[in-house]
């Protein structure tokens, strides 16, 4: 056949290779470089130059490696095939038997009709990598690949005949590198293929909620060894990801239709699509009216839950959640993450913020992820970002599994270091001791999370509100709102009903907690007015938590260690445990206290250490600024905290709190000024005597005596009467009271 031909370079790719951007991440040392790092022409030219100069890859090009096997199964010149694909499959099968990987190199096309008339298949180590390519010259390579091109010349060339068959026109058998052992051939790209039966099994196990690691274990057991499976865990992971992506692309219209229907029924239902609404290929976000209202009450701290990213979940479903006044998880919106780029997360967070009326939270908790972290910095620059500690603990079990197996005490030591240290200095010292004890100072992953310690270790985060009742307990809001409803096997068709069931169930639990709070009385454990006050202010769960702290004060002693006039510092510790003390700074005039444990800043409830100081300083009721409305039974009402109440007793108690604290504050200022000199002292004592008489009269005639401009009639008639006392002649009753204080 007489044809005029031109050379034509086609895109390179392994024959039947497993697809996936990160399929080259096979964790085996003999992974070859299938994807072209340079064009065939460049690679061939480099190989020719190397051959002409006697050069090549150091240590390998000077030796010849001849494949061993059945000569009858080797290619030979003149061998015919029915098609080009048949020739490629035969050469790849031959390569698997002898231990190397193949790729398509170049082709020649007919000038008449452009049809391919000649094809070359080469060893994957053919040619040399061109390190000066334009696509890599101007950008930093974060994870450079190992150089695997060594100028190998092994190849098979075929060309088409007039009969339509393809015949071998050239075959080079010898390699200039060692060949791969039979038990490692499955690591070579051109031999890593997921068969039809294997795909079926993967689909079945993925639907049952199994992750790639467990699925690979099942496949290895089923096929009798990793080499017989024919692919790696990375390939399995990529297949599962791509399979889920394909499934979502086909079903995503169901979600869009559902959101449109919900918006049509209620215009306050918010939803947004990234990209074209008719052909949505980006992320999807929605928030129902209840979620948007809940955020106005409880939007101070938020959790963005991306558990699905573990690859176990079929749906890329990520809810925004928080904590309500009963300590229950509450929903602030949901997202389907089809695209996980930084730009897509930025879009999602900005869209969510728009739905929440543009008010960012005080704090946000997410999984440990640099892409999410970068997006949060852009959208929520003032929000404190925390990585979920429990996700890090779970990852620790994977990354340090050998340490957990070898050292049974490591988990307890790690937990103690992270959760039970009371200061930054103590944590740093404990961490150094931990990594030295278990020889982990150079462990890469451990160093990574240590570098990010300010975003997940509690001792660095206690100055910010996260609505957690305990630093050592997991927050109910993290990864739990849809527990029991949406799981690893949930598909999009099932999702809507389960989603609505979860909302209904959560709402019912909140209603039940509201009922219990309003219609049952808790058992009080002390005669303290503060406990009674808290029982009538807080929701039931929050009161129980506060009650624990209040009762806990009975085992603590508070001792004054410093007094600078305005602020007094107390050391608070259990009897005989001064080495484990907490320090409380108390401003009596302003009725404000701060503790070194920072529990109030972190959870919004006063700790037992501050309450112990209140006990010794005779503070009988909680100052109103220490009762966060978000934890009270009226968290969702618009009534001012001090004025809320339906029954007479509660109304009296709360107004009494305000009166008591106001009088106490004014009295302290009066004392400070009255003690400045003898003259001011005498004036103060006279004023106190007059005030004492008026208060006694008002108490005696409460509800009976008519008021004139806020004063009793008797006060008005005796206003002109004044008494003069010399120093020491003050009224005996007041003198006695002051001396007793």
XYZ file of C-alpha atoms in Angstrom:
741
model
C 0.000 0.000 0.000
C 1.492 3.272 -1.146
C 0.644 6.040 1.245
C 2.097 9.449 1.851
C 2.463 9.810 5.581
C 3.289 12.390 8.214
C 4.387 11.859 11.787
C 1.765 12.660 14.425
C 2.209 12.621 18.193
C -0.798 11.540 20.223
C -1.490 12.082 23.908
C 0.239 9.581 26.114
C -1.575 7.224 28.437
C -1.208 3.749 29.797
C -3.022 0.982 28.044
C -6.071 0.287 30.116
C -4.637 2.256 33.020
C -6.828 3.140 35.960
C -8.039 6.719 35.716
C -7.754 9.342 38.413
C -5.646 12.410 39.013
C -3.874 10.955 41.988
C -3.731 7.379 40.811
C 0.047 7.737 40.755
C 0.031 7.876 44.535
C 0.405 4.113 44.799
C 2.319 3.507 47.999
C 4.816 1.110 46.465
C 8.457 1.721 45.538
C 8.235 0.382 41.990
C 5.654 2.734 40.605
C 6.647 3.771 37.082
C 5.918 7.069 35.395
C 3.193 6.473 32.835
C 1.955 9.950 32.202
C 4.218 11.817 29.816
C 6.478 14.452 31.257
C 7.584 15.371 27.755
C 6.366 14.793 24.263
C 7.399 11.549 22.510
C 9.474 13.529 20.048
C 11.396 15.220 22.847
C 11.801 11.981 24.774
C 12.958 10.101 21.686
C 15.416 12.818 20.767
C 16.835 12.768 24.263
C 17.142 8.997 24.110
C 18.924 9.163 20.771
C 21.312 11.797 22.071
C 22.018 9.709 25.138
C 22.665 6.630 23.013
C 24.980 8.541 20.681
C 27.051 9.844 23.545
C 27.077 6.568 25.398
C 25.206 8.321 28.222
C 22.029 7.412 29.961
C 20.655 6.941 33.389
C 23.488 6.400 35.797
C 24.072 2.816 36.775
C 21.466 1.213 34.501
C 22.000 2.116 30.870
C 25.231 0.190 30.592
C 23.494 -3.134 31.321
C 21.113 -5.154 29.172
C 18.114 -6.932 30.750
C 16.461 -9.583 28.584
C 12.968 -10.690 29.583
C 12.620 -14.388 30.355
C 9.518 -16.346 29.401
C 7.904 -18.594 26.855
C 9.375 -17.661 23.426
C 6.105 -18.715 21.806
C 4.317 -15.908 23.661
C 6.787 -13.203 22.640
C 6.096 -10.666 19.869
C 7.994 -11.131 16.644
C 8.226 -9.254 13.361
C 5.446 -10.301 11.010
C 3.014 -11.242 13.812
C -0.509 -10.181 12.810
C -3.390 -8.752 14.853
C -7.011 -8.065 13.982
C -6.805 -4.492 15.285
C -4.548 -1.917 16.821
C -6.233 -2.460 20.198
C -5.511 -6.184 19.994
C -1.821 -5.433 19.398
C -1.716 -3.050 22.344
C -3.449 -5.558 24.629
C -1.050 -8.317 23.605
C 2.047 -6.197 24.267
C 0.683 -5.076 27.639
C -0.095 -8.700 28.560
C 3.433 -9.678 27.545
C 4.800 -6.782 29.652
C 2.859 -7.987 32.694
C 4.308 -11.482 32.345
C 7.903 -10.296 32.132
C 7.723 -7.327 34.533
C 7.463 -3.881 32.945
C 4.815 -1.290 32.120
C 3.849 0.055 28.716
C 2.483 3.220 27.177
C 1.533 4.481 23.727
C 4.382 6.479 22.193
C 3.663 7.798 18.682
C 1.663 7.209 15.535
C 1.680 7.999 11.837
C -1.394 9.093 9.925
C -2.335 8.973 6.265
C -2.291 12.290 4.397
C -5.344 11.164 2.427
C -7.885 10.517 5.161
C -6.010 11.105 8.443
C -6.401 7.486 9.514
C -3.685 5.987 11.765
C -1.497 3.636 9.767
C 1.329 2.989 12.249
C 1.523 2.853 16.067
C 4.400 2.408 18.513
C 4.128 1.003 22.051
C 7.098 1.452 24.351
C 8.366 0.564 27.783
C 7.222 3.190 30.265
C 10.872 3.982 31.019
C 11.552 5.033 27.415
C 13.094 8.490 26.905
C 14.049 11.032 29.564
C 12.058 13.606 31.498
C 12.458 17.145 30.185
C 12.868 19.297 33.298
C 12.607 22.583 31.339
C 9.054 22.213 30.141
C 7.025 25.400 29.968
C 4.245 23.934 32.101
C 6.568 23.467 35.090
C 9.062 26.288 34.572
C 6.933 29.104 35.997
C 5.273 27.344 38.889
C 6.400 25.695 42.077
C 6.018 21.924 42.148
C 4.714 21.052 45.615
C 5.123 17.304 45.310
C 7.734 16.415 42.659
C 7.483 12.914 41.243
C 10.331 10.463 41.174
C 12.247 10.426 37.889
C 11.608 7.041 36.253
C 12.570 7.634 32.599
C 15.940 5.963 31.930
C 16.097 5.890 28.126
C 14.909 2.284 27.703
C 14.539 1.303 24.026
C 12.243 -1.724 24.425
C 9.278 -1.246 22.106
C 6.766 -2.771 19.719
C 5.748 -1.125 16.433
C 2.770 -2.170 14.316
C 1.421 -0.933 10.969
C -1.760 -1.587 9.026
C -1.858 -3.799 5.924
C -4.043 -3.633 2.825
C -6.022 -6.491 4.325
C -6.944 -4.314 7.291
C -4.860 -6.344 9.716
C -2.020 -4.954 11.798
C 1.425 -6.510 11.580
C 4.469 -6.148 13.847
C 7.036 -4.091 11.953
C 9.572 -3.774 14.741
C 10.286 -5.343 18.149
C 13.066 -4.525 20.609
C 13.186 -7.013 23.450
C 16.065 -5.766 25.603
C 15.645 -3.313 28.531
C 18.307 -1.195 30.203
C 16.759 -1.476 33.691
C 15.797 -4.207 36.080
C 12.407 -5.782 35.590
C 9.736 -6.004 38.268
C 9.128 -9.183 40.251
C 5.800 -10.985 39.654
C 4.471 -10.105 43.133
C 4.975 -6.387 42.423
C 3.688 -6.140 38.849
C 0.268 -4.996 40.087
C 1.881 -1.673 41.084
C 2.732 -0.772 37.481
C 0.246 1.651 35.998
C -0.580 -0.140 32.761
C -1.426 -3.277 34.767
C -3.552 -1.591 37.396
C -7.076 -2.229 36.156
C -10.326 -2.706 38.029
C -12.195 -5.605 36.450
C -15.958 -5.772 36.019
C -16.506 -8.235 38.911
C -14.259 -6.126 41.164
C -16.266 -2.992 40.338
C -19.485 -4.793 41.225
C -18.066 -5.859 44.575
C -16.756 -2.354 45.312
C -20.163 -0.839 44.476
C -21.910 -3.293 46.798
C -19.551 -2.732 49.722
C -19.546 1.057 49.258
C -23.337 1.056 49.366
C -23.081 -0.821 52.671
C -20.969 1.997 54.098
C -17.493 0.466 53.889
C -14.476 2.650 53.192
C -11.687 1.937 50.672
C -9.358 0.357 53.221
C -11.896 -2.222 54.361
C -13.000 -2.854 50.797
C -9.418 -3.571 49.737
C -9.057 -6.015 52.633
C -12.173 -7.811 51.427
C -10.879 -7.901 47.826
C -7.485 -9.259 48.879
C -9.198 -12.018 50.827
C -11.578 -12.744 47.938
C -8.852 -12.909 45.263
C -6.188 -14.571 47.384
C -3.579 -11.810 47.582
C -2.878 -8.211 46.622
C -1.011 -9.215 43.459
C -4.113 -11.041 42.214
C -6.433 -8.110 42.861
C -4.777 -6.164 40.056
C -4.965 -2.653 41.520
C -4.118 -0.701 44.662
C -6.047 1.001 47.448
C -5.455 4.360 45.754
C -7.140 3.042 42.620
C -10.035 1.768 44.711
C -10.359 5.142 46.425
C -10.334 6.985 43.096
C -12.924 4.643 41.624
C -15.219 5.171 44.612
C -14.834 8.932 44.360
C -15.479 9.020 40.619
C -18.373 6.614 40.977
C -19.983 8.889 43.549
C -19.333 11.933 41.373
C -21.023 10.314 38.358
C -23.984 9.293 40.475
C -24.406 12.804 41.858
C -24.201 14.464 38.473
C -27.122 12.340 37.356
C -29.234 12.923 40.477
C -28.425 16.515 41.393
C -31.475 17.770 39.509
C -33.629 15.999 42.104
C -32.126 18.220 44.786
C -32.596 21.392 42.746
C -36.254 20.527 42.092
C -36.803 19.901 45.809
C -35.290 23.261 46.771
C -37.370 25.114 44.182
C -40.515 23.503 45.548
C -39.640 24.447 49.148
C -38.961 28.064 48.117
C -42.259 28.209 46.230
C -44.098 27.090 49.379
C -42.277 29.579 51.627
C -40.411 32.584 50.284
C -38.235 32.649 53.441
C -36.716 29.346 52.385
C -33.236 30.290 51.140
C -31.267 28.354 48.548
C -28.424 29.100 46.156
C -26.624 27.231 43.399
C -23.041 27.794 42.361
C -22.940 28.207 38.606
C -25.787 27.867 36.100
C -29.106 26.966 37.746
C -30.206 25.012 34.688
C -27.043 22.903 34.710
C -25.771 22.938 38.280
C -22.251 21.540 38.511
C -21.099 23.456 41.582
C -22.036 23.522 45.257
C -25.590 23.826 46.550
C -26.684 25.557 49.773
C -30.031 25.935 51.491
C -31.476 27.078 54.828
C -35.103 26.786 55.861
C -36.859 29.600 57.794
C -36.443 27.835 61.155
C -32.690 27.497 60.610
C -32.381 31.200 59.817
C -34.407 32.182 62.907
C -32.435 29.813 65.149
C -29.239 31.511 64.043
C -30.474 34.843 65.432
C -30.719 33.190 68.876
C -27.825 30.756 68.876
C -25.502 31.880 66.084
C -22.600 32.758 68.373
C -20.807 29.482 67.638
C -21.078 27.283 64.528
C -19.866 23.866 63.430
C -19.321 23.063 59.751
C -19.425 19.272 59.562
C -17.621 17.631 56.624
C -17.551 14.043 57.906
C -18.623 12.800 54.461
C -15.122 13.589 53.176
C -13.840 10.397 54.781
C -14.937 8.787 51.458
C -17.323 6.486 53.290
C -20.381 8.570 52.541
C -22.074 8.477 49.182
C -23.502 11.989 49.592
C -21.222 15.031 49.986
C -23.595 16.464 52.599
C -22.274 19.113 54.994
C -24.559 20.780 57.568
C -23.936 24.013 59.487
C -24.996 23.423 63.092
C -24.916 25.099 66.489
C -26.120 24.557 70.065
C -29.490 25.686 71.422
C -30.409 26.679 74.991
C -30.874 23.029 75.978
C -27.421 22.062 74.746
C -28.996 20.276 71.762
C -27.679 20.525 68.185
C -29.556 23.035 66.066
C -29.413 23.449 62.282
C -28.223 26.624 60.521
C -28.259 25.375 56.924
C -26.983 22.579 54.680
C -24.678 22.204 51.696
C -23.978 19.670 48.970
C -20.318 19.998 48.036
C -19.841 18.909 44.450
C -16.716 21.011 44.081
C -14.179 21.215 46.918
C -11.829 23.899 45.657
C -10.939 26.885 47.814
C -13.016 29.161 45.565
C -16.052 26.903 46.061
C -15.709 26.972 49.844
C -15.389 30.765 49.710
C -18.610 30.874 47.678
C -20.341 28.569 50.155
C -19.333 30.521 53.271
C -20.275 33.856 51.709
C -23.626 32.455 50.601
C -24.290 31.051 54.083
C -23.370 34.406 55.642
C -25.844 36.146 53.330
C -28.591 33.734 54.406
C -27.741 34.505 58.053
C -28.249 38.268 57.496
C -24.521 38.982 57.231
C -23.750 38.401 60.935
C -20.630 36.220 61.326
C -20.324 33.885 64.325
C -17.947 34.388 67.240
C -16.384 30.985 66.589
C -16.520 28.178 64.043
C -15.397 24.543 64.253
C -14.397 22.488 61.200
C -12.338 19.477 60.277
C -8.565 19.962 60.010
C -8.234 21.093 56.393
C -6.027 23.792 54.883
C -8.441 24.578 52.019
C -11.333 25.197 54.420
C -9.011 27.154 56.704
C -7.984 29.477 53.878
C -11.614 30.066 52.871
C -12.609 30.888 56.458
C -9.808 33.443 56.773
C -11.184 35.214 53.699
C -14.872 35.157 54.655
C -14.741 35.243 58.488
C -11.576 37.214 59.326
C -12.806 38.099 62.846
C -14.183 34.647 63.696
C -12.118 32.275 65.860
C -11.499 29.102 63.852
C -11.090 25.788 65.660
C -10.244 22.354 64.251
C -12.385 19.544 65.597
C -10.304 17.891 68.304
C -12.143 14.598 68.027
C -11.474 14.317 64.300
C -7.793 14.890 65.073
C -7.919 12.163 67.739
C -9.472 9.795 65.222
C -6.814 10.644 62.650
C -4.188 10.098 65.317
C -5.363 6.506 65.733
C -4.777 5.965 62.019
C -1.468 7.791 61.675
C -0.002 6.365 64.901
C -1.597 2.926 64.862
C 1.804 1.289 65.383
C 2.346 3.380 68.514
C -1.102 2.513 69.886
C -0.374 -1.198 69.387
C 3.116 -1.102 70.834
C 2.372 1.236 73.758
C -1.041 0.675 75.430
C -0.554 3.761 77.629
C 0.040 6.168 74.753
C -3.649 7.001 74.246
C -4.125 7.928 77.912
C -0.947 10.027 77.913
C -1.992 11.813 74.715
C -5.460 12.511 76.135
C -3.980 13.826 79.384
C -1.568 16.106 77.539
C -4.272 17.630 75.343
C -7.293 17.752 77.652
C -6.042 17.952 81.222
C -3.331 20.594 81.101
C -4.357 23.888 82.704
C -1.910 26.308 81.107
C 0.011 26.781 77.884
C 3.294 26.242 79.709
C 2.044 22.975 81.182
C 0.843 21.746 77.775
C 4.126 22.591 76.041
C 6.129 20.792 78.711
C 3.800 17.785 78.631
C 3.965 17.588 74.812
C 7.759 17.553 74.763
C 7.770 14.801 77.378
C 5.223 12.830 75.338
C 7.100 12.918 72.020
C 10.377 12.103 73.757
C 8.906 9.242 75.766
C 7.510 7.556 72.642
C 10.299 8.665 70.281
C 7.942 10.717 68.068
C 9.817 14.006 67.866
C 10.425 13.538 64.116
C 6.987 12.143 63.223
C 5.788 14.281 60.306
C 2.024 14.178 60.949
C 2.464 14.788 64.675
C 4.632 17.806 63.895
C 1.913 19.089 61.549
C -0.825 19.014 64.165
C 1.530 20.448 66.774
C 2.177 23.406 64.467
C -1.609 23.947 64.369
C -2.038 23.470 68.145
C -3.501 26.952 68.672
C -6.521 25.849 66.666
C -7.408 22.596 68.406
C -5.731 22.235 71.822
C -8.252 23.490 74.452
C -5.751 25.456 76.532
C -5.257 27.835 73.577
C -8.991 28.251 72.936
C -10.500 28.829 76.377
C -10.708 32.584 75.910
C -13.348 32.163 73.169
C -16.976 31.082 73.401
C -17.710 27.628 71.933
C -20.843 26.758 73.966
C -19.290 23.592 75.376
C -20.136 22.520 78.894
C -16.813 20.741 79.368
C -13.428 21.008 77.703
C -12.900 17.243 77.971
C -16.278 16.189 76.555
C -17.269 16.182 72.924
C -19.715 18.825 71.808
C -23.123 17.369 70.937
C -23.263 19.608 67.884
C -20.233 18.098 66.161
C -21.275 15.507 63.625
C -24.488 14.498 65.353
C -27.480 16.460 64.042
C -28.292 13.854 61.391
C -26.940 10.818 63.257
C -29.346 7.931 62.872
C -30.847 9.393 59.713
C -28.296 10.248 57.011
C -25.582 7.607 56.905
C -22.980 6.094 54.601
C -25.502 4.186 52.499
C -28.023 7.023 52.034
C -28.593 7.958 48.406
C -30.219 11.096 47.059
C -33.598 9.451 46.509
C -33.743 8.515 50.202
C -32.214 11.742 51.442
C -35.223 14.080 51.387
C -37.472 11.935 53.584
C -34.659 11.230 56.050
C -33.698 14.904 56.133
C -37.258 15.929 56.987
C -37.547 13.162 59.595
C -34.374 14.424 61.274
C -35.747 17.983 61.401
C -39.016 16.739 62.869
C -37.241 14.621 65.473
C -34.921 17.448 66.554
C -37.834 19.850 66.826
C -39.763 17.385 68.988
C -36.784 16.973 71.323
C -36.569 20.735 71.757
C -40.308 20.953 72.489
C -39.972 18.190 75.086
C -37.018 19.975 76.732
C -39.014 23.236 76.776
C -41.941 21.450 78.439
C -39.763 19.832 81.087
C -38.115 23.153 81.864
C -41.353 25.107 82.214
C -43.542 22.499 83.919
C -41.307 20.625 86.341
C -39.159 21.860 89.198
C -35.608 20.651 89.750
C -34.453 19.313 93.111
C -32.371 21.930 94.917
C -29.305 20.672 96.781
C -28.412 23.775 98.827
C -30.264 26.589 100.621
C -28.408 29.095 98.421
C -30.528 31.907 96.900
C -28.181 31.661 93.918
C -29.222 28.054 93.250
C -32.915 28.976 93.400
C -32.286 31.942 91.126
C -30.462 29.752 88.585
C -33.201 27.092 88.693
C -35.742 29.692 87.602
C -33.557 31.292 84.954
C -31.697 28.504 83.169
C -33.139 25.661 81.125
C -33.149 22.330 82.925
C -29.979 20.908 81.371
C -28.032 24.114 81.917
C -29.238 24.375 85.504
C -28.061 20.842 86.249
C -24.661 21.763 84.857
C -24.580 24.975 86.923
C -25.710 23.042 89.996
C -22.690 20.748 89.615
C -20.412 23.768 89.761
C -22.241 25.310 92.713
C -22.142 22.116 94.783
C -18.519 21.704 93.752
C -17.608 24.909 95.604
C -18.056 23.053 98.907
C -14.772 21.215 98.322
C -12.840 24.387 97.477
C -11.248 27.046 99.639
C -10.728 30.633 98.472
C -7.885 32.610 100.026
C -7.034 36.249 99.345
C -3.500 36.540 97.958
C -3.430 40.090 96.563
C -5.463 43.278 96.842
C -4.677 46.358 94.764
C -7.768 48.281 95.822
C -10.110 47.772 92.883
C -9.315 44.115 92.141
C -8.693 41.358 94.667
C -6.968 38.121 93.662
C -7.991 34.860 95.305
C -6.283 31.485 95.207
C -8.896 28.739 94.902
C -7.995 25.108 95.501
C -9.131 21.957 97.222
C -7.943 21.463 100.772
C -4.341 20.231 100.723
C -3.967 20.733 96.946
C -2.437 24.197 96.785
C -0.136 22.975 93.998
C -3.200 22.694 91.759
C -4.719 26.112 92.378
C -6.825 28.414 90.232
C -6.689 32.193 90.468
C -9.763 34.417 90.479
C -9.585 38.206 90.090
C -12.648 39.884 91.601
C -13.779 43.495 91.266
C -16.297 43.979 94.070
C -17.505 47.369 92.847
C -18.389 46.110 89.383
C -19.268 42.599 90.565
C -17.008 41.099 87.917
C -14.718 38.100 88.257
C -12.346 36.240 85.949
C -10.840 32.810 86.565
C -7.653 31.290 85.212
C -9.660 28.258 84.028
C -11.700 30.557 81.709
C -14.765 28.347 81.874
C -17.185 31.264 81.574
C -15.426 32.570 78.456
C -15.477 29.078 76.899
C -18.932 27.819 77.929
C -20.944 30.773 79.220
C -21.375 29.299 82.728
C -19.525 30.404 85.848
C -17.024 27.906 87.230
C -16.895 26.600 90.789
C -13.779 28.702 91.418
C -15.576 32.022 90.828
C -18.607 30.744 92.747
C -16.310 29.884 95.670
C -15.085 33.488 95.701
C -18.690 34.710 95.553
C -19.400 32.550 98.603
C -16.607 34.033 100.743
C -17.418 37.597 99.628
C -21.113 37.133 100.419
C -22.368 37.525 96.844
C -25.706 35.747 97.263
C -27.103 35.927 93.722
C -25.711 35.759 90.221
C -24.952 39.172 88.715
C -27.113 39.517 85.623
C -24.134 39.930 83.304
C -23.164 36.333 84.150
C -26.488 34.945 82.992
C -26.236 34.561 79.218
C -29.669 34.857 77.681
C -28.830 32.096 75.176
C -28.784 29.589 78.089
C -32.045 30.737 79.699
C -35.537 29.361 79.307
C -36.473 32.569 77.492
C -33.578 32.465 75.029
C -35.996 32.882 72.122
C -38.066 35.686 73.649
C -37.544 39.385 73.067
C -38.177 40.216 76.734
C -35.281 41.805 78.625
C -33.739 39.315 81.008
C -34.416 41.203 84.253
C -38.055 41.827 83.352
C -39.032 38.345 82.266
C -41.302 36.395 84.591
C -44.827 35.139 84.880
C -45.166 34.266 88.553
C -44.995 36.673 91.502
C -42.161 34.907 93.315
C -39.904 34.797 90.290
C -40.684 38.412 89.483
C -39.855 39.452 93.039
C -36.623 37.448 93.059
C -35.291 38.910 89.859
C -36.123 42.488 90.749
C -34.557 41.853 94.169
C -31.371 40.746 92.404
C -31.220 43.997 90.505
C -31.909 46.066 93.655
C -29.381 44.151 95.742
C -26.547 44.419 93.237
C -27.234 48.087 92.507
C -27.291 49.015 96.203
C -24.145 47.014 96.848
C -22.332 48.788 94.028
C -23.425 52.252 95.222
C -22.601 51.393 98.854
C -19.026 50.508 97.985
C -18.572 53.827 96.220
C -20.162 55.631 99.207
C -17.760 53.932 101.627
C -14.711 54.791 99.529
C -15.618 58.478 99.388
C -16.885 58.683 102.998
C -13.640 57.367 104.447
C -11.458 59.977 102.731
C -11.484 62.403 105.714
C -13.069 62.974 109.151
C -15.424 65.548 107.670
C -16.626 63.287 104.871
C -16.904 60.473 107.390
C -19.230 62.531 109.638
C -21.400 63.549 106.684
C -21.564 59.916 105.546
C -22.628 58.703 108.981
C -25.413 61.302 109.212
C -26.613 60.315 105.766
C -26.584 56.640 106.692
C -28.641 57.345 109.840
C -31.251 59.242 107.824
C -31.260 56.533 105.144
C -31.626 53.788 107.769
C -34.675 55.495 109.298
C -36.320 55.940 105.911
C -35.639 52.351 104.828
C -37.024 51.022 108.126
C -40.165 53.118 107.736
C -40.622 52.043 104.103
C -40.254 48.383 105.059
C -42.737 48.739 107.927
C -45.378 50.399 105.757
C -44.721 48.463 102.527
C -47.743 48.745 100.281
C -49.592 51.085 102.715
C -47.748 54.379 102.837
C -48.682 56.803 100.025
C -45.761 57.978 97.890
C -44.996 61.556 96.902
C -42.546 61.835 93.993
C -41.070 58.503 94.934
C -40.835 59.265 98.707
C -43.149 58.526 101.633
C -45.268 61.413 102.980
C -43.464 61.143 106.317
C -40.123 61.595 104.520
C -41.425 64.763 102.893
C -42.627 66.362 106.139
C -39.426 65.680 108.072
C -37.087 66.777 105.314
C -36.158 70.010 107.107
C -35.052 68.286 110.294
C -31.318 67.831 110.458
C -29.031 66.458 113.176
C -25.436 67.379 113.905
C -22.997 64.911 115.401
C -19.423 65.311 116.430
C -16.882 62.618 115.749
C -17.685 59.562 117.771
C -21.275 60.650 118.444
C -22.773 58.668 115.564
C -25.889 56.570 116.179
C -25.151 53.439 118.190
C -27.077 51.092 115.902
C -25.030 51.910 112.827
C -21.795 52.034 114.802
C -22.427 48.554 116.067
C -23.207 47.219 112.566
C -20.026 48.701 111.094
C -17.867 47.307 113.861
C -19.297 43.848 113.311
C -18.560 43.837 109.598
